[in-house]
Amino acid sequence: MLKIAGVQFVGQADKEANIRTAARLVRQAAAQGARMVCLPELFSTMYFCVETRREYFAWAEPIPGPTIERMVALARETGIVLIAPIFERAPDGRFFNTAAVIGPDGALIGKYRKSSIPFMDASRSSEPRGNEKFYFSPGDLGFPTFETPFGRIGILICYDRHFTEAARVLGLGGAEIVFVPTATTFMTRYLWDLELRAHAVVNIYYVCGVNKVGVDVGGSARNHFGNSMVINPRGEILAQASDAKEDIAIAEVDLTVIPELRTLWGYYRDRRPDQYGPLLDAVAPPASRAAA
Amino acid sequence: MLKIAGVQFVGQADKEANIRTAARLVRQAAAQGARMVCLPELFSTMYFCVETRREYFAWAEPIPGPTIERMVALARETGIVLIAPIFERAPDGRFFNTAAVIGPDGALIGKYRKSSIPFMDASRSSEPRGNEKFYFSPGDLGFPTFETPFGRIGILICYDRHFTEAARVLGLGGAEIVFVPTATTFMTRYLWDLELRAHAVVNIYYVCGVNKVGVDVGGSARNHFGNSMVINPRGEILAQASDAKEDIAIAEVDLTVIPELRTLWGYYRDRRPDQYGPLLDAVAPPASRAAA
């Protein structure tokens, strides 16, 4: 059996403080037996995307780069697979919301760049909302899966989780566990379990959702709800972290149930790729009659 | 405001009995104000697919054909949009699990043929399971939406609901309400709300799931759980029918919330069709390491 964990903590404007907190919690999860650990979205910064300030671009780093090098050392020290999401500055001058995947030997196995980038109208809510299109280009790496010594994993970052196409591509790519580093607020609380559980059951893999928690120190009033969780392919929540404070969601997963459940249900046998063409059409949906 | 309904009843080996029961419940739903009514999967027969008996092919009918002509008269009489799923015999000798869509003027607006056809291994469960591949060809009509006088609708039939690609194509096609005629058993009870609610929230439309209920008279021991329900685009269950007996799930829906929610969330803006290519590849997923 394999133990996996998501660690959540309150973000700070001070990058060094975030890195130290993350390292402490990763060591704690590893001491509890976790062999794969995922950090929240943009773990090394607070969730800065509410504001549109050019100086925040200075927080971006290359991958590999100083923060990821420290995560490489941490993964090697603890012998785990570490999923470390940061603000990435690409060599070509673009910026991405990216998760690095690091092996227990310290190898950089790969990275995933957030594919769908939100921009929510703050006037619709009293809650501070993310203007991520100011910072991030939409990811250009597709939806890769990563072979690790402990299992094949995929990643969806925050808003990506609302896109069932992305979740399915990961299943088709053989993902056994999908990690979902996130920075989301109480406005979406009612969707959190529902969407993550649905991805798990229809694609037949484990899901580990990892959310930021609380209000960033030195940031916006945005309040993240935590509730990091591990879900099995039957949609059952195996572990769930606090909705208010630093915490670890850790659970044992049994990857051998996946092929069994996949042949039981037949979903991968009975898909109809010949009929899914409209999913690739770059057209807007027709206006609904209600809008007309 | 628009009222929609799903009607559920216990199936019988006697086709005429099913048609009479359906007509009685449709009139009852219309009398309660429903302007769209959906019948369960294969409404005019019991769920015969547990057994593989060639004589059951005699129950199939063309569309239009005798049963659908009676549904046409019923839709015209009650002034409703009627979704009537039957066992279809196509002119070319193939058979389909098909739903006819009939307008309030009695026009046959169109039909949808179930796209994904299940074949569940009965040895895995004490429950009688469906061997539908013996009877039905996989549908060849894609995932159409149908413009009706009361709104644009789409249809998923039973097992189709496990395929998020299909649900998304309906959203892209402008579906405001997706009807899901079904004949499913307590083995899948834990998936029913979860998957239907998830379709509603990620695609932003209403969902009306309509399940058979009870044990068919003259059929297998298969026990259908009913629980027909209407769900709004926030994933809230507006109406839910009995899990044990004939019943109607009826609720008011407000189609004007759909464009509002779609611009709020931005999902249709931020999809990445350029990255979804693998959804159309006709390849098997790689074997998971657990199976290796």
Coordinates of C-alpha atoms in Angstrom, one line a residue:
Chain A
M1 CA 0.0 0.0 0.0
L2 CA 1.0 3.6 -0.8
K3 CA 0.4 6.7 1.3
I4 CA -0.1 10.0 -0.4
A5 CA -0.7 13.4 1.1
G6 CA -1.7 17.0 0.4
V7 CA -0.3 19.7 2.7
Q8 CA -2.1 23.0 3.2
F9 CA -1.0 26.2 4.9
V10 CA -1.6 29.9 5.1
G11 CA 0.3 31.8 2.4
Q12 CA 2.5 34.8 3.1
A13 CA 3.9 37.7 1.1
D14 CA 7.3 36.5 2.2
K15 CA 8.5 33.8 -0.2
E16 CA 11.1 32.4 2.2
A17 CA 8.4 31.9 4.9
N18 CA 6.3 29.9 2.5
I19 CA 9.2 27.7 1.4
R20 CA 10.1 27.0 5.1
T21 CA 6.5 26.2 6.0
A22 CA 6.2 23.9 3.0
A23 CA 9.4 22.1 3.9
R24 CA 8.3 21.6 7.5
L25 CA 4.9 20.1 6.4
V26 CA 6.5 17.9 3.7
R27 CA 8.9 16.4 6.3
Q28 CA 5.9 15.9 8.6
A29 CA 3.9 14.1 5.9
A30 CA 7.0 12.0 5.0
A31 CA 7.4 11.1 8.7
Q32 CA 3.8 9.9 8.6
G33 CA 4.7 7.6 5.8
A34 CA 3.6 9.6 2.7
R35 CA 5.6 8.7 -0.4
M36 CA 3.9 11.3 -2.6
V37 CA 3.2 14.8 -1.3
C38 CA 1.6 17.7 -3.1
L39 CA 1.8 21.4 -2.2
P40 CA -1.0 23.9 -3.0
E41 CA -1.1 26.0 -6.1
L42 CA 1.6 28.7 -6.3
F43 CA 2.9 27.4 -3.0
S44 CA 5.9 29.7 -2.7
T45 CA 3.8 32.9 -2.9
M46 CA 0.5 34.1 -1.5
Y47 CA -2.4 34.1 -4.0
F48 CA -1.4 37.4 -5.6
C49 CA -3.7 37.2 -8.6
V50 CA -6.5 39.3 -7.1
E51 CA -4.4 42.4 -7.7
T52 CA -2.9 43.2 -11.1
R53 CA 0.5 44.6 -10.1
R54 CA 3.5 44.3 -12.4
E55 CA 5.9 44.0 -9.5
Y56 CA 4.5 40.5 -8.7
F57 CA 6.1 39.2 -12.0
A58 CA 9.4 39.4 -10.1
W59 CA 8.2 36.5 -8.0
A60 CA 8.3 34.2 -11.0
E61 CA 11.2 31.7 -11.4
P62 CA 12.5 29.3 -14.0
I63 CA 12.1 25.6 -13.6
P64 CA 14.6 24.5 -12.5
G65 CA 15.4 27.5 -10.5
P66 CA 16.1 28.5 -6.9
T67 CA 12.8 27.4 -5.3
I68 CA 12.6 24.2 -7.3
E69 CA 16.2 23.4 -6.4
R70 CA 15.3 23.5 -2.8
M71 CA 12.3 21.2 -3.5
V72 CA 14.7 18.8 -5.3
A73 CA 16.8 18.7 -2.2
L74 CA 13.7 18.2 0.0
A75 CA 12.4 15.3 -2.2
R76 CA 15.8 13.6 -2.1
E77 CA 16.1 14.1 1.7
T78 CA 12.6 12.6 2.4
G79 CA 12.6 10.0 -0.5
I80 CA 9.3 11.1 -1.8
V81 CA 7.6 12.2 -5.1
L82 CA 7.0 15.9 -4.6
I83 CA 4.5 18.0 -6.6
A84 CA 5.6 21.7 -6.3
P85 CA 3.5 24.3 -8.0
I86 CA 5.1 27.7 -8.5
F87 CA 4.9 30.9 -10.7
E88 CA 7.1 30.0 -13.6
R89 CA 9.0 32.4 -15.8
A90 CA 9.7 30.6 -19.1
P91 CA 12.9 31.3 -21.1
D92 CA 10.8 32.9 -23.9
G93 CA 9.5 35.6 -21.7
R94 CA 6.1 34.0 -21.0
F95 CA 4.8 33.2 -17.5
F96 CA 2.9 30.1 -16.5
N97 CA 1.1 28.7 -13.4
T98 CA 3.1 25.5 -13.3
A99 CA 3.6 22.4 -11.1
A100 CA 7.0 20.6 -11.1
V101 CA 7.1 16.9 -10.4
I102 CA 10.3 15.8 -8.6
G103 CA 11.3 12.2 -7.9
P104 CA 12.6 10.7 -4.7
D105 CA 16.1 10.7 -6.2
G106 CA 15.8 14.4 -6.8
A107 CA 15.3 14.1 -10.5
L108 CA 13.0 16.7 -12.1
I109 CA 10.6 14.2 -13.7
G110 CA 8.6 16.9 -15.6
K111 CA 6.2 19.8 -15.2
Y112 CA 2.6 20.7 -16.1
R113 CA 1.4 24.2 -17.0
K114 CA -2.1 25.1 -16.0
S115 CA -4.2 25.0 -19.2
S116 CA -7.3 27.0 -18.4
I117 CA -6.8 30.4 -16.9
P118 CA -9.6 32.1 -15.0
F119 CA -10.6 35.7 -14.9
M120 CA -13.6 36.2 -12.6
D121 CA -15.6 39.4 -12.4
A122 CA -15.2 40.7 -8.9
S123 CA -18.3 42.8 -9.2
R124 CA -20.4 39.6 -9.0
S125 CA -19.3 38.8 -5.5
S126 CA -18.1 40.4 -2.3
E127 CA -15.2 37.9 -2.5
P128 CA -11.9 39.0 -4.0
R129 CA -11.5 37.0 -7.3
G130 CA -8.6 36.0 -9.4
N131 CA -7.5 37.9 -12.5
E132 CA -5.1 35.2 -13.6
K133 CA -5.1 36.2 -17.3
F134 CA -3.0 39.2 -16.3
Y135 CA -0.2 36.9 -15.3
F136 CA -0.3 33.5 -16.9
S137 CA -0.3 32.3 -20.5
P138 CA -2.5 29.2 -21.0
G139 CA -0.4 26.1 -20.6
D140 CA 1.2 24.6 -23.8
L141 CA 2.1 21.2 -22.5
G142 CA -1.2 19.3 -22.9
F143 CA -2.2 17.0 -20.0
P144 CA 0.8 14.8 -19.4
T145 CA 1.0 11.9 -17.0
F146 CA 4.3 11.3 -15.2
E147 CA 5.7 7.8 -14.4
T148 CA 7.1 7.8 -10.9
P149 CA 8.6 5.0 -8.8
F150 CA 5.3 4.9 -6.8
G151 CA 2.7 5.2 -9.5
R152 CA 1.7 7.2 -12.6
I153 CA 0.3 10.6 -11.8
G154 CA -1.4 13.5 -13.5
I155 CA -2.0 17.1 -12.4
L156 CA -4.9 19.6 -12.8
I157 CA -4.3 23.0 -11.3
C158 CA -7.3 24.7 -9.6
Y159 CA -9.6 26.1 -12.3
D160 CA -8.5 23.2 -14.6
R161 CA -10.7 20.9 -12.4
H162 CA -13.9 22.3 -13.9
F163 CA -12.9 20.9 -17.3
T164 CA -13.9 17.3 -17.7
E165 CA -12.0 17.0 -20.9
A166 CA -8.7 17.5 -19.1
A167 CA -9.6 15.0 -16.4
R168 CA -10.4 12.4 -19.0
V169 CA -7.2 13.0 -21.0
L170 CA -5.3 12.2 -17.8
G171 CA -7.3 8.9 -17.4
L172 CA -6.5 8.0 -21.0
G173 CA -2.9 8.7 -20.2
G174 CA -2.9 6.0 -17.5
A175 CA -3.0 8.3 -14.5
E176 CA -3.5 6.3 -11.3
I177 CA -3.6 9.4 -9.1
V178 CA -4.5 12.9 -10.1
F179 CA -3.2 15.8 -7.9
V180 CA -5.2 19.0 -7.9
P181 CA -3.2 21.9 -6.3
T182 CA -5.6 24.7 -5.8
A183 CA -6.2 28.1 -4.3
T184 CA -9.9 28.5 -4.0
T185 CA -12.4 30.2 -1.8
F186 CA -15.7 29.6 -0.1
M187 CA -17.7 30.7 -3.1
T188 CA -16.7 27.3 -4.7
R189 CA -17.0 25.2 -1.6
Y190 CA -20.1 23.5 -2.8
L191 CA -18.3 22.4 -6.0
W192 CA -15.1 21.0 -4.4
D193 CA -16.1 17.5 -3.3
L194 CA -18.6 17.1 -6.1
E195 CA -16.2 17.8 -9.0
L196 CA -13.2 15.9 -7.5
R197 CA -15.4 12.9 -6.6
A198 CA -16.9 12.9 -10.1
H199 CA -13.5 12.9 -11.8
A200 CA -12.5 10.0 -9.6
V201 CA -15.5 7.8 -10.4
V202 CA -15.9 8.5 -14.1
N203 CA -12.2 8.2 -14.9
I204 CA -11.4 5.6 -12.2
Y205 CA -8.4 7.0 -10.5
Y206 CA -7.5 8.4 -7.1
V207 CA -7.8 12.2 -6.7
C208 CA -5.8 14.3 -4.2
G209 CA -7.1 17.9 -4.0
V210 CA -4.8 20.3 -2.2
N211 CA -6.2 23.7 -1.4
K212 CA -4.6 26.8 0.2
V213 CA -6.2 27.6 3.6
G214 CA -7.1 30.9 5.3
V215 CA -6.3 34.5 4.4
D216 CA -2.9 35.3 3.0
V217 CA -0.7 37.3 5.4
G218 CA 0.0 40.5 3.6
G219 CA -2.4 39.7 0.7
S220 CA -6.0 40.2 -0.2
A221 CA -9.0 39.4 2.0
R222 CA -9.6 36.2 -0.1
N223 CA -10.4 33.3 2.3
H224 CA -9.3 29.9 1.1
F225 CA -11.2 26.9 2.5
G226 CA -8.6 24.2 2.8
N227 CA -10.4 20.9 2.9
S228 CA -7.6 19.2 1.1
M229 CA -8.7 15.6 0.5
V230 CA -7.9 12.2 -0.8
I231 CA -10.7 10.4 -2.8
N232 CA -10.7 6.9 -4.1
P233 CA -12.1 5.7 -7.5
R234 CA -15.5 5.0 -5.9
G235 CA -15.7 8.6 -5.0
E236 CA -15.2 8.1 -1.2
I237 CA -13.3 10.7 0.7
L238 CA -10.5 8.9 2.5
A239 CA -9.0 11.9 4.3
Q240 CA -10.0 15.5 4.6
A241 CA -8.0 18.4 6.1
S242 CA -9.2 21.4 8.1
D243 CA -11.2 24.2 6.5
A244 CA -9.5 26.8 8.6
K245 CA -5.8 26.0 9.4
E246 CA -2.6 24.4 8.3
D247 CA -3.1 20.7 8.0
I248 CA -2.2 17.5 6.1
A249 CA -4.7 15.2 4.3
I250 CA -3.0 11.8 4.2
A251 CA -4.4 8.4 3.2
E252 CA -3.4 4.9 2.0
V253 CA -4.3 4.2 -1.6
D254 CA -4.4 0.8 -3.3
L255 CA -3.5 1.2 -7.0
T256 CA -4.4 -2.4 -7.7
V257 CA -8.1 -1.7 -7.6
I258 CA -7.8 0.5 -10.6
P259 CA -7.5 -2.1 -13.4
E260 CA -10.2 -4.1 -11.6
L261 CA -12.7 -1.3 -11.5
R262 CA -11.8 -0.3 -15.1
T263 CA -12.8 -3.7 -16.5
L264 CA -15.8 -3.9 -14.2
W265 CA -17.3 -0.6 -15.6
G266 CA -16.1 -0.8 -19.1
Y267 CA -15.9 3.0 -19.6
Y268 CA -12.6 2.9 -21.4
R269 CA -13.9 0.1 -23.7
D270 CA -17.2 1.9 -24.5
R271 CA -16.1 5.5 -25.1
R272 CA -17.0 6.8 -28.5
P273 CA -14.0 8.9 -29.8
D274 CA -15.6 8.8 -33.3
Q275 CA -18.5 10.8 -31.9
Y276 CA -16.6 13.4 -29.8
G277 CA -15.4 15.6 -32.7
P278 CA -17.3 18.7 -31.4
L279 CA -15.0 18.7 -28.3
L280 CA -12.2 19.9 -30.6
D281 CA -14.1 22.4 -32.5
A282 CA -12.9 25.9 -31.7
V283 CA -16.4 27.4 -31.9
A284 CA -18.6 29.2 -29.4
P285 CA -21.7 27.4 -28.3
P286 CA -24.9 28.7 -29.8
A287 CA -26.6 31.4 -27.8
S288 CA -29.3 29.8 -25.7
R289 CA -32.9 30.8 -26.3
A290 CA -33.0 32.2 -22.8
A291 CA -30.3 34.8 -23.8
A292 CA -31.9 35.6 -27.1
Chain B
M1 CA -41.0 29.7 -15.6
L2 CA -41.1 26.2 -17.1
K3 CA -42.1 23.0 -15.4
I4 CA -40.4 19.8 -16.4
A5 CA -41.0 16.2 -15.2
G6 CA -39.6 12.7 -15.2
V7 CA -42.1 9.9 -14.7
Q8 CA -41.1 6.5 -13.4
F9 CA -43.1 3.3 -13.1
V10 CA -42.6 -0.5 -12.8
G11 CA -42.1 -2.2 -16.1
Q12 CA -44.0 -5.2 -17.4
A13 CA -43.5 -7.9 -20.0
D14 CA -46.8 -6.7 -21.5
K15 CA -46.0 -3.7 -23.8
E16 CA -49.6 -2.4 -23.9
A17 CA -49.6 -2.2 -20.1
N18 CA -46.4 -0.1 -20.1
I19 CA -47.8 2.3 -22.8
R20 CA -51.1 2.7 -20.8
T21 CA -49.2 3.4 -17.5
A22 CA -46.9 5.9 -19.3
A23 CA -49.9 7.7 -20.8
R24 CA -51.6 8.0 -17.4
L25 CA -48.5 9.4 -15.8
V26 CA -47.7 11.8 -18.6
R27 CA -51.3 13.2 -18.4
Q28 CA -50.8 13.5 -14.6
A29 CA -47.6 15.4 -15.0
A30 CA -49.1 17.7 -17.7
A31 CA -52.1 18.3 -15.3
Q32 CA -49.5 19.4 -12.7
G33 CA -48.2 21.9 -15.2
A34 CA -45.2 20.1 -16.8
R35 CA -44.5 21.3 -20.3
M36 CA -41.7 18.7 -20.9
V37 CA -42.0 15.1 -19.8
C38 CA -39.5 12.3 -20.1
L39 CA -40.2 8.6 -19.8
P40 CA -37.6 6.0 -18.6
E41 CA -35.2 4.1 -20.9
L42 CA -37.0 1.5 -23.0
F43 CA -40.2 2.7 -21.5
S44 CA -42.5 0.4 -23.5
T45 CA -40.8 -2.8 -22.5
M46 CA -39.4 -4.2 -19.3
Y47 CA -35.6 -4.1 -19.0
F48 CA -35.1 -7.3 -21.0
C49 CA -31.4 -7.0 -21.6
V50 CA -30.4 -9.2 -18.7
E51 CA -31.3 -12.2 -20.8
T52 CA -30.0 -12.8 -24.3
R53 CA -33.2 -14.1 -26.0
R54 CA -33.6 -13.6 -29.7
E55 CA -37.4 -13.4 -29.3
Y56 CA -37.1 -10.0 -27.6
F57 CA -36.0 -8.5 -30.9
A58 CA -39.6 -8.7 -31.9
W59 CA -40.3 -5.9 -29.4
A60 CA -38.3 -3.4 -31.5
E61 CA -40.3 -0.9 -33.6
P62 CA -39.4 1.7 -36.2
I63 CA -39.5 5.4 -35.3
P64 CA -42.0 6.5 -36.3
G65 CA -44.0 3.3 -35.6
P66 CA -47.0 2.1 -33.6
T67 CA -45.7 3.1 -30.1
I68 CA -44.3 6.4 -31.2
E69 CA -47.5 7.3 -33.0
R70 CA -49.4 6.9 -29.8
M71 CA -46.8 9.1 -28.0
V72 CA -47.3 11.7 -30.8
A73 CA -51.0 11.7 -30.1
L74 CA -50.3 12.0 -26.4
A75 CA -47.9 14.9 -26.8
R76 CA -50.5 16.7 -29.0
E77 CA -53.3 16.0 -26.5
T78 CA -51.4 17.3 -23.5
G79 CA -49.5 20.1 -25.4
I80 CA -46.1 19.0 -24.1
V81 CA -42.6 18.1 -25.3
L82 CA -42.4 14.3 -24.8
I83 CA -39.2 12.3 -24.6
A84 CA -40.1 8.7 -25.4
P85 CA -37.3 6.1 -25.3
I86 CA -37.9 2.7 -27.0
F87 CA -36.2 -0.3 -28.6
E88 CA -35.7 0.9 -32.2
R89 CA -35.6 -1.3 -35.3
A90 CA -33.8 0.7 -38.0
P91 CA -34.7 0.2 -41.7
D92 CA -31.2 -1.2 -42.3
G93 CA -31.7 -4.1 -39.9
R94 CA -29.8 -2.7 -37.0
F95 CA -31.3 -2.2 -33.6
F96 CA -30.8 0.8 -31.3
N97 CA -31.7 2.0 -27.8
T98 CA -33.3 5.3 -28.9
A99 CA -35.2 8.2 -27.5
A100 CA -37.8 10.0 -29.7
V101 CA -38.4 13.7 -29.1
I102 CA -41.9 14.8 -29.9
G103 CA -43.2 18.4 -29.9
P104 CA -46.5 19.7 -28.4
D105 CA -47.9 19.9 -32.0
G106 CA -47.2 16.2 -32.4
A107 CA -44.2 16.7 -34.7
L108 CA -41.4 14.2 -34.4
I109 CA -38.6 16.7 -33.7
G110 CA -35.9 14.1 -33.8
K111 CA -34.3 11.2 -32.1
Y112 CA -31.1 10.2 -30.2
R113 CA -29.5 6.7 -30.2
K114 CA -27.6 5.6 -27.1
S115 CA -24.0 6.0 -27.9
S116 CA -22.2 3.8 -25.4
I117 CA -23.5 0.3 -24.9
P118 CA -22.8 -1.6 -21.7
F119 CA -22.1 -5.2 -21.1
M120 CA -21.6 -5.9 -17.4
D121 CA -20.1 -9.1 -16.1
A122 CA -22.9 -10.7 -13.9
S123 CA -20.3 -12.8 -12.1
R124 CA -19.1 -9.7 -10.3
S125 CA -22.3 -9.1 -8.5
S126 CA -25.4 -10.9 -7.2
E127 CA -27.4 -8.3 -9.2
P128 CA -28.7 -9.2 -12.7
R129 CA -26.7 -7.1 -15.2
G130 CA -27.4 -5.8 -18.7
N131 CA -25.9 -7.5 -21.7
E132 CA -26.9 -4.7 -24.1
K133 CA -24.3 -5.4 -26.7
F134 CA -26.4 -8.4 -27.7
Y135 CA -29.3 -6.1 -28.8
F136 CA -28.1 -2.6 -29.6
S137 CA -25.7 -1.2 -32.1
P138 CA -23.8 1.9 -30.7
G139 CA -25.7 5.0 -31.7
D140 CA -24.6 6.7 -34.9
L141 CA -26.2 10.1 -34.5
G142 CA -23.7 11.9 -32.3
F143 CA -25.0 14.0 -29.4
P144 CA -27.7 16.2 -31.0
T145 CA -29.5 19.0 -29.2
F146 CA -33.2 19.6 -30.1
E147 CA -34.8 23.0 -30.3
T148 CA -38.3 22.8 -28.8
P149 CA -40.9 25.5 -28.2
F150 CA -39.9 25.4 -24.5
G151 CA -36.1 25.2 -24.6
R152 CA -33.2 23.4 -26.2
I153 CA -32.7 19.9 -24.9
G154 CA -30.2 17.1 -25.1
I155 CA -30.4 13.4 -24.2
L156 CA -28.1 10.9 -22.6
I157 CA -29.4 7.4 -22.2
C158 CA -28.5 5.5 -19.0
Y159 CA -24.8 4.3 -19.4
D160 CA -24.1 7.3 -21.6
R161 CA -24.2 9.4 -18.4
H162 CA -20.8 8.0 -17.3
F163 CA -19.1 9.6 -20.3
T164 CA -18.3 13.3 -19.6
E165 CA -17.4 13.8 -23.2
A166 CA -21.0 13.2 -24.2
A167 CA -22.3 15.6 -21.5
R168 CA -19.9 18.3 -22.7
V169 CA -20.9 17.9 -26.4
L170 CA -24.5 18.6 -25.3
G171 CA -23.4 21.7 -23.5
L172 CA -21.5 22.9 -26.5
G173 CA -24.6 22.3 -28.6
G174 CA -26.5 24.7 -26.4
A175 CA -28.5 22.3 -24.3
E176 CA -30.4 24.0 -21.6
I177 CA -31.9 20.8 -20.2
V178 CA -30.4 17.3 -20.5
F179 CA -32.8 14.4 -20.0
V180 CA -31.3 11.1 -18.8
P181 CA -33.7 8.2 -19.3
T182 CA -32.3 5.3 -17.4
A183 CA -32.9 1.8 -16.2
T184 CA -30.3 1.3 -13.4
T185 CA -30.1 -0.6 -10.2
F186 CA -28.9 -0.2 -6.6
M187 CA -25.4 -1.1 -7.5
T188 CA -25.0 2.3 -9.1
R189 CA -27.1 4.2 -6.5
Y190 CA -24.0 5.9 -5.1
L191 CA -23.1 7.3 -8.5
W192 CA -26.5 8.6 -9.5
D193 CA -26.7 12.0 -7.9
L194 CA -22.9 12.5 -8.1
E195 CA -22.6 12.2 -11.8
L196 CA -25.9 14.0 -12.7
R197 CA -25.1 16.9 -10.4
A198 CA -21.5 17.1 -11.8
H199 CA -22.8 17.2 -15.4
A200 CA -25.1 20.1 -14.4
V201 CA -22.5 22.2 -12.7
V202 CA -19.6 21.8 -15.1
N203 CA -21.7 22.2 -18.2
I204 CA -24.1 24.7 -16.7
Y205 CA -27.5 23.2 -17.6
Y206 CA -30.5 21.6 -15.9
V207 CA -30.5 17.8 -15.7
C208 CA -33.5 15.6 -15.4
G209 CA -32.6 12.0 -14.6
V210 CA -35.5 9.5 -15.1
N211 CA -35.0 6.0 -13.8
K212 CA -37.1 2.9 -13.9
V213 CA -38.3 1.7 -10.5
G214 CA -38.8 -1.6 -8.8
V215 CA -38.6 -5.1 -10.3
D216 CA -40.1 -5.7 -13.7
V217 CA -43.3 -7.8 -13.7
G218 CA -42.5 -10.9 -15.7
G219 CA -38.8 -10.0 -16.0
S220 CA -35.5 -10.5 -14.1
A221 CA -34.9 -9.9 -10.4
R222 CA -33.1 -6.7 -11.3
N223 CA -34.3 -4.0 -8.9
H224 CA -34.3 -0.4 -10.3
F225 CA -34.0 2.4 -7.7
G226 CA -36.2 5.1 -9.2
N227 CA -35.1 8.4 -7.6
S228 CA -35.8 10.3 -10.8
M229 CA -34.7 13.9 -10.2
V230 CA -34.5 17.4 -11.5
I231 CA -31.2 19.2 -10.8
N232 CA -30.3 22.9 -11.4
P233 CA -27.0 24.2 -12.8
R234 CA -25.7 24.7 -9.3
G235 CA -26.0 21.0 -8.7
E236 CA -29.0 21.4 -6.4
I237 CA -31.7 18.7 -6.5
L238 CA -35.0 20.4 -7.0
A239 CA -37.2 17.3 -7.0
Q240 CA -36.7 13.7 -6.3
A241 CA -39.1 10.8 -6.8
S242 CA -39.5 7.6 -4.7
D243 CA -36.9 4.9 -4.7
A244 CA -39.6 2.2 -4.6
K245 CA -42.7 3.0 -6.5
E246 CA -44.3 4.8 -9.4
D247 CA -43.8 8.5 -9.1
I248 CA -43.3 11.8 -10.8
A249 CA -40.3 14.2 -10.3
I250 CA -41.5 17.6 -11.3
A251 CA -39.9 21.0 -10.8
E252 CA -39.8 24.6 -12.1
V253 CA -36.7 25.5 -14.0
D254 CA -35.5 29.0 -15.0
L255 CA -33.6 28.9 -18.2
T256 CA -32.6 32.5 -17.9
V257 CA -30.0 31.7 -15.2
I258 CA -28.0 29.7 -17.7
P259 CA -26.3 32.5 -19.7
E260 CA -25.7 34.4 -16.5
L261 CA -23.9 31.4 -14.9
R262 CA -22.0 30.6 -18.1
T263 CA -20.5 34.1 -18.2
L264 CA -19.9 34.1 -14.4
W265 CA -17.8 30.9 -14.5
G266 CA -16.2 31.3 -18.0
Y267 CA -15.9 27.6 -18.6
Y268 CA -17.0 27.9 -22.2
R269 CA -14.5 30.8 -22.7
D270 CA -11.6 28.9 -21.2
R271 CA -11.8 25.5 -22.6
R272 CA -8.7 24.3 -24.5
P273 CA -10.0 22.4 -27.6
D274 CA -6.4 22.7 -29.0
Q275 CA -5.2 20.5 -26.1
Y276 CA -8.0 17.9 -26.1
G277 CA -6.8 15.8 -29.1
P278 CA -6.3 12.6 -27.1
L279 CA -10.0 12.5 -26.5
L280 CA -10.5 11.6 -30.2
D281 CA -7.6 9.1 -30.4
A282 CA -8.9 5.5 -30.8
V283 CA -6.2 4.0 -28.7
A284 CA -6.4 2.0 -25.5
P285 CA -5.0 3.6 -22.4
P286 CA -1.6 2.3 -21.4
A287 CA -1.7 -0.5 -18.9
S288 CA -1.3 0.9 -15.4
R289 CA 1.7 -0.2 -13.4
A290 CA -0.6 -1.9 -10.9
A291 CA -1.7 -4.2 -13.6
A292 CA 1.8 -4.8 -15.0

